[in-house]
Every structure is written in C-alpha cells, then in structure tokens.
C-alpha cells in the first residue's frame, strides 16, 4: 500500500524540515495539488514548486494533481519540469488530452469528483495508469472524508486506485480494504509535530 503526502497544507514556515521528515518517515511520494482558481475555487502553486521540492527530495516520486481548466498547457509544463505522473479530471478531460499527455512523455492518471458518475470513466480506463477517487470536493485540504467513497471504490474497473481527501489514521485501513492501492494524505500527515513518526504510523496502519 502506497502513501503519498499532499503538501497543500504542509507547515510552510518549516517546509524543508517537513519535507525531510516525510522522506525519513518513508513516504512513497509527494502529491502536488495544482489549483488555478477556475476549475476549483482556490489557487495553490505553479510548476516552480517542483524545483523547491526537488531541492530537498531529489529522488522522491511526484504526482501533479491538475485541478486546472487548461490541462494541456499545465501538463506540458509539469512534464518539462520533470514530473511524469499527471492526474487530470474526467469532468473536463478528453481522450485526446490523455493521449497528448502520454505522447509528450507523461503518464496520465484520471481523477473523479465525488458527485461524478463512475460510468464517465469507462472510455478512459485503458489509457490511464490509475484512477484518483476524490473523497472530498476538490479545492481545499482539511475536509471530512465522504463515506460513499467506499462503495465507489468497489465499482471502479481499474487495478490501480488511489483515494484523495480526508484520509486519516482512523479510515485508512477501510480505504485499503475497499480496494485502494494508494492514498493521498494531506492535513492528517501534519497534525502532529513529529511528521516522521506520523508517516510511520500511516505506513503501519
Ligand atoms: C483537494 C486535494 C487533496 C487534499 C488532500 O482538492 O486534491 O489532495 O489536499 O488533503 P487532506 O488530506 O487534508 O484532505
Ligand atoms: Zn489532490
């Protein structure tokens, strides 16, 4: 079971220390939540964030979760910055966009909002590396996990499912038992001072 940390709510004033603690705790990857203030009602950070993270974590796997309307523009930018794994939303992506991402050296993943019908994934399954099931409405960290996510995971017809939003130490076991192979943890990863210990608790959950 893999655990990626979303840095949207990382303690920014001690960013370097927090990133190092994630690595020392054994985090499997970093999830970059890219928000354009249009597809979601919030703005986060641009491709520059890759160099900042790479300064501290040169080898760690990165996945750019694009909550943006201009998919091709930002997929290209993140791939040019060295992020291969690009997650885009089924609500606005086309099959041609997915092929574009794969053709320019990326590996496309597809995300699904809580209110979106799972049937919308059908034509994308064979072109993506995995499915990101949103367990919160995208745009902000620190929200509550939406319980209907468990049933939704069971109906996804892809072997590589990741769950993103409101995951914590009390629901992570159920998320994996429902069939997820990977989770994204944001605010719950940074609740305690000792981030390294928290990573370990999630890994052993
Ligand atoms: C929400 C983002 C999630 C979120 C996860 O739009 O896609 O990755 O930051 O943070 P928590 O774990 O705090 O819900
Ligand atoms: Zn995300």
Tab-separated table of C-alpha atoms and ligand atoms in Angstrom:
chain	number	residue	atom	x	y	z
A	1	UNK	CA	0.000	0.000	0.000
A	2	UNK	CA	1.475	3.325	-1.006
A	3	UNK	CA	1.124	6.626	0.820
A	4	UNK	CA	1.631	9.968	-0.898
A	5	UNK	CA	1.682	13.243	1.055
A	6	UNK	CA	-0.232	16.237	-0.301
A	7	UNK	CA	1.818	19.348	0.503
A	8	UNK	CA	-1.119	21.746	0.130
A	9	UNK	CA	-1.341	22.073	3.935
A	10	UNK	CA	2.307	21.362	4.780
A	11	UNK	CA	3.724	23.636	7.535
A	12	UNK	CA	5.120	26.141	5.009
A	13	UNK	CA	7.194	28.028	7.572
A	14	UNK	CA	9.260	24.866	8.137
A	15	UNK	CA	8.956	23.422	4.634
A	16	UNK	CA	12.469	21.961	4.335
A	17	UNK	CA	12.256	20.232	7.741
A	18	UNK	CA	8.787	18.880	6.937
A	19	UNK	CA	9.871	17.513	3.544
A	20	UNK	CA	12.924	15.840	5.103
A	21	UNK	CA	10.715	14.326	7.828
A	22	UNK	CA	8.392	12.891	5.181
A	23	UNK	CA	11.373	11.262	3.470
A	24	UNK	CA	12.882	9.950	6.711
A	25	UNK	CA	9.494	8.507	7.661
A	26	UNK	CA	9.425	6.601	4.370
A	27	UNK	CA	6.787	8.471	2.341
A	28	UNK	CA	6.178	6.844	-1.057
A	29	UNK	CA	5.639	10.077	-2.981
A	30	UNK	CA	4.609	13.715	-2.971
A	31	UNK	CA	1.214	14.783	-4.340
A	32	UNK	CA	1.242	18.292	-5.799
A	33	UNK	CA	-2.220	19.866	-5.744
A	34	UNK	CA	-2.245	22.356	-8.607
A	35	UNK	CA	-5.246	24.703	-8.480
A	36	UNK	CA	-5.993	27.505	-10.975
A	37	UNK	CA	-8.859	29.292	-9.175
A	38	UNK	CA	-11.104	28.360	-12.125
A	39	UNK	CA	-11.655	24.602	-12.148
A	40	UNK	CA	-11.669	24.838	-8.349
A	41	UNK	CA	-12.329	27.866	-6.177
A	42	UNK	CA	-8.762	28.118	-4.872
A	43	UNK	CA	-5.270	28.874	-6.177
A	44	UNK	CA	-2.233	26.879	-4.988
A	45	UNK	CA	1.167	26.806	-6.703
A	46	UNK	CA	2.674	26.563	-10.209
A	47	UNK	CA	5.432	24.385	-11.735
A	48	UNK	CA	8.048	26.281	-9.690
A	49	UNK	CA	7.031	24.063	-6.746
A	50	UNK	CA	8.804	21.140	-8.429
A	51	UNK	CA	12.259	22.755	-8.107
A	52	UNK	CA	11.538	23.652	-4.480
A	53	UNK	CA	10.589	20.049	-3.601
A	54	UNK	CA	13.418	18.604	-5.699
A	55	UNK	CA	15.919	20.763	-3.745
A	56	UNK	CA	15.100	18.653	-0.685
A	57	UNK	CA	13.778	15.430	-2.240
A	58	UNK	CA	15.712	14.855	-5.485
A	59	UNK	CA	14.526	11.264	-5.926
A	60	UNK	CA	11.014	11.131	-4.475
A	61	UNK	CA	8.162	10.243	-6.846
A	62	UNK	CA	5.967	13.251	-7.673
A	63	UNK	CA	2.401	13.296	-8.983
A	64	UNK	CA	0.848	16.538	-10.203
A	65	UNK	CA	-2.884	16.621	-9.488
A	66	UNK	CA	-4.080	19.192	-12.047
A	67	UNK	CA	-7.253	20.897	-10.863
A	68	UNK	CA	-6.989	23.291	-13.776
A	69	UNK	CA	-9.017	24.096	-16.863
A	70	UNK	CA	-6.081	24.385	-19.265
A	71	UNK	CA	-4.949	20.775	-18.989
A	72	UNK	CA	-2.520	20.571	-21.920
A	73	UNK	CA	-0.694	23.795	-21.009
A	74	UNK	CA	-0.014	22.697	-17.430
A	75	UNK	CA	0.537	19.015	-18.194
A	76	UNK	CA	3.284	20.078	-20.596
A	77	UNK	CA	4.810	22.489	-18.047
A	78	UNK	CA	4.958	19.877	-15.280
A	79	UNK	CA	6.363	17.225	-17.607
A	80	UNK	CA	9.023	19.749	-18.732
A	81	UNK	CA	9.830	20.262	-15.037
A	82	UNK	CA	10.376	16.513	-14.710
A	83	UNK	CA	7.061	15.382	-13.221
A	84	UNK	CA	5.958	12.337	-15.212
A	85	UNK	CA	2.783	11.363	-13.354
A	86	UNK	CA	-0.035	13.743	-14.282
A	87	UNK	CA	-3.520	13.413	-12.806
A	88	UNK	CA	-6.354	15.143	-14.685
A	89	UNK	CA	-10.089	15.343	-14.044
A	90	UNK	CA	-12.600	13.263	-16.004
A	91	UNK	CA	-15.046	16.183	-15.686
A	92	UNK	CA	-13.068	18.253	-18.205
A	93	UNK	CA	-10.524	15.988	-19.899
A	94	UNK	CA	-10.856	14.440	-23.372
A	95	UNK	CA	-9.337	11.200	-24.614
A	96	UNK	CA	-7.151	13.333	-26.892
A	97	UNK	CA	-5.827	15.186	-23.819
A	98	UNK	CA	-4.889	11.835	-22.247
A	99	UNK	CA	-3.136	10.753	-25.439
A	100	UNK	CA	-1.378	14.159	-25.547
A	101	UNK	CA	-0.027	13.631	-22.004
A	102	UNK	CA	1.151	10.112	-22.820
A	103	UNK	CA	2.657	11.273	-26.145
A	104	UNK	CA	4.786	14.034	-24.552
A	105	UNK	CA	6.382	11.669	-22.040
A	106	UNK	CA	3.857	11.795	-19.213
A	107	UNK	CA	1.908	9.020	-17.539
A	108	UNK	CA	-1.778	10.006	-17.302
A	109	UNK	CA	-3.981	9.297	-14.301
A	110	UNK	CA	-7.661	10.219	-14.177
A	111	UNK	CA	-9.433	11.831	-11.205
A	112	UNK	CA	-13.151	11.659	-10.423
A	113	UNK	CA	-15.071	14.094	-8.207
A	114	UNK	CA	-17.450	12.706	-5.552
A	115	UNK	CA	-20.582	13.725	-7.484
A	116	UNK	CA	-19.410	12.428	-10.876
A	117	UNK	CA	-20.946	9.231	-12.245
A	118	UNK	CA	-18.350	6.436	-12.380
A	119	UNK	CA	-19.632	5.490	-15.848
A	120	UNK	CA	-17.766	8.569	-17.146
A	121	UNK	CA	-14.500	6.655	-16.590
A	122	UNK	CA	-15.367	3.825	-18.992
A	123	UNK	CA	-13.674	5.175	-22.121
A	124	UNK	CA	-10.535	6.201	-20.201
A	125	UNK	CA	-9.624	3.020	-18.310
A	126	UNK	CA	-7.297	1.540	-20.900
A	127	UNK	CA	-5.391	4.800	-21.457
A	128	UNK	CA	-4.521	5.676	-17.838
A	129	UNK	CA	-2.054	4.346	-15.233
A	130	UNK	CA	-4.576	4.732	-12.448
A	131	UNK	CA	-7.747	6.329	-11.101
A	132	UNK	CA	-7.777	9.008	-8.388
A	133	UNK	CA	-11.066	8.772	-6.483
A	134	UNK	CA	-11.782	12.099	-4.778
A	135	UNK	CA	-13.179	11.540	-1.280
A	136	UNK	CA	-13.696	15.288	-0.806
A	137	UNK	CA	-14.857	18.052	-3.136
A	138	UNK	CA	-11.625	19.362	-4.692
A	139	UNK	CA	-10.165	22.751	-3.792
A	140	UNK	CA	-9.154	22.558	-0.150
A	141	UNK	CA	-7.333	20.333	2.336
A	142	UNK	CA	-8.675	19.531	5.803
A	143	UNK	CA	-12.164	18.432	4.697
A	144	UNK	CA	-14.086	15.406	6.008
A	145	UNK	CA	-13.887	12.079	4.153
A	146	UNK	CA	-17.108	11.398	2.198
A	147	UNK	CA	-18.267	7.884	3.323
A	148	UNK	CA	-19.950	6.965	-0.012
A	149	UNK	CA	-16.399	6.767	-1.410
A	150	UNK	CA	-16.142	3.177	-0.146
A	151	UNK	CA	-18.927	1.963	-2.457
A	152	UNK	CA	-17.487	3.982	-5.335
A	153	UNK	CA	-14.071	2.366	-4.985
A	154	UNK	CA	-15.697	-1.070	-5.353
A	155	UNK	CA	-17.223	-0.098	-8.736
A	156	UNK	CA	-14.036	1.255	-10.329
A	157	UNK	CA	-12.799	-1.100	-13.056
A	158	UNK	CA	-9.066	-0.382	-12.767
A	159	UNK	CA	-6.478	-2.219	-10.688
A	160	UNK	CA	-4.622	0.957	-9.637
A	161	UNK	CA	-6.943	3.040	-7.455
A	162	UNK	CA	-5.814	5.981	-5.328
A	163	UNK	CA	-8.061	7.829	-2.832
A	164	UNK	CA	-7.568	11.521	-2.179
A	165	UNK	CA	-9.116	13.703	0.516
A	166	UNK	CA	-9.900	13.407	4.222
A	167	UNK	CA	-7.811	10.247	4.666
A	168	UNK	CA	-6.590	9.800	8.252
A	169	UNK	CA	-5.411	7.142	10.682
A	170	UNK	CA	-8.964	6.100	11.560
A	171	UNK	CA	-10.216	5.467	7.994
A	172	UNK	CA	-7.068	4.446	6.100
A	173	UNK	CA	-7.483	0.735	6.833
A	174	UNK	CA	-11.059	0.768	5.488
A	175	UNK	CA	-9.875	2.652	2.394
A	176	UNK	CA	-7.320	-0.040	1.604
A	177	UNK	CA	-9.796	-2.832	2.417
A	178	UNK	CA	-12.254	-1.251	-0.043
A	179	UNK	CA	-9.650	-1.809	-2.776
A	180	UNK	CA	-7.403	1.268	-2.936
A	181	UNK	CA	-3.711	0.610	-3.663
A	182	UNK	CA	-2.610	4.141	-2.744
A	183	UNK	CA	-3.848	7.074	-0.676
A	184	UNK	CA	-3.072	10.778	-0.581
A	185	UNK	CA	-2.804	12.219	2.914
A	186	UNK	CA	-2.664	15.978	3.446
A	187	UNK	CA	-3.622	17.671	6.687
A	188	UNK	CA	-3.673	14.428	8.743
A	189	UNK	CA	0.023	13.980	7.890
A	190	UNK	CA	0.940	17.301	9.516
A	191	UNK	CA	-1.330	17.329	12.588
A	192	UNK	CA	1.431	16.256	14.972
A	193	UNK	CA	4.822	17.913	15.417
A	194	UNK	CA	6.688	14.642	14.709
A	195	UNK	CA	5.928	14.164	10.998
A	196	UNK	CA	8.391	11.299	10.662
A	197	UNK	CA	6.519	9.329	13.348
A	198	UNK	CA	3.190	10.132	11.680
A	199	UNK	CA	4.421	8.788	8.342
A	200	UNK	CA	5.450	5.583	10.104
A	201	UNK	CA	2.020	5.294	11.783
A	202	UNK	CA	0.328	5.619	8.399
A	203	UNK	CA	2.698	3.070	6.851
A	204	UNK	CA	1.937	0.613	9.661
A	205	UNK	CA	-1.823	1.263	9.746
B	1	LIG	C1	-8.131	18.548	-2.537
B	1	LIG	C2	-6.804	17.888	-2.898
B	1	LIG	C3	-6.381	16.850	-1.892
B	1	LIG	C4	-6.220	17.437	-0.479
B	1	LIG	C5	-5.825	16.348	0.486
B	1	LIG	O1	-8.603	19.284	-3.646
B	1	LIG	O2	-6.881	17.252	-4.152
B	1	LIG	O3	-5.137	16.277	-2.338
B	1	LIG	O4	-5.237	18.443	-0.492
B	1	LIG	O5	-5.705	16.959	1.756
B	1	LIG	P1	-6.490	16.351	3.011
B	1	LIG	O6	-5.833	15.001	3.274
B	1	LIG	O7	-6.227	17.373	4.091
B	1	LIG	O8	-7.925	16.210	2.635
B	2	LIG	ZN1	-5.144	16.070	-4.661
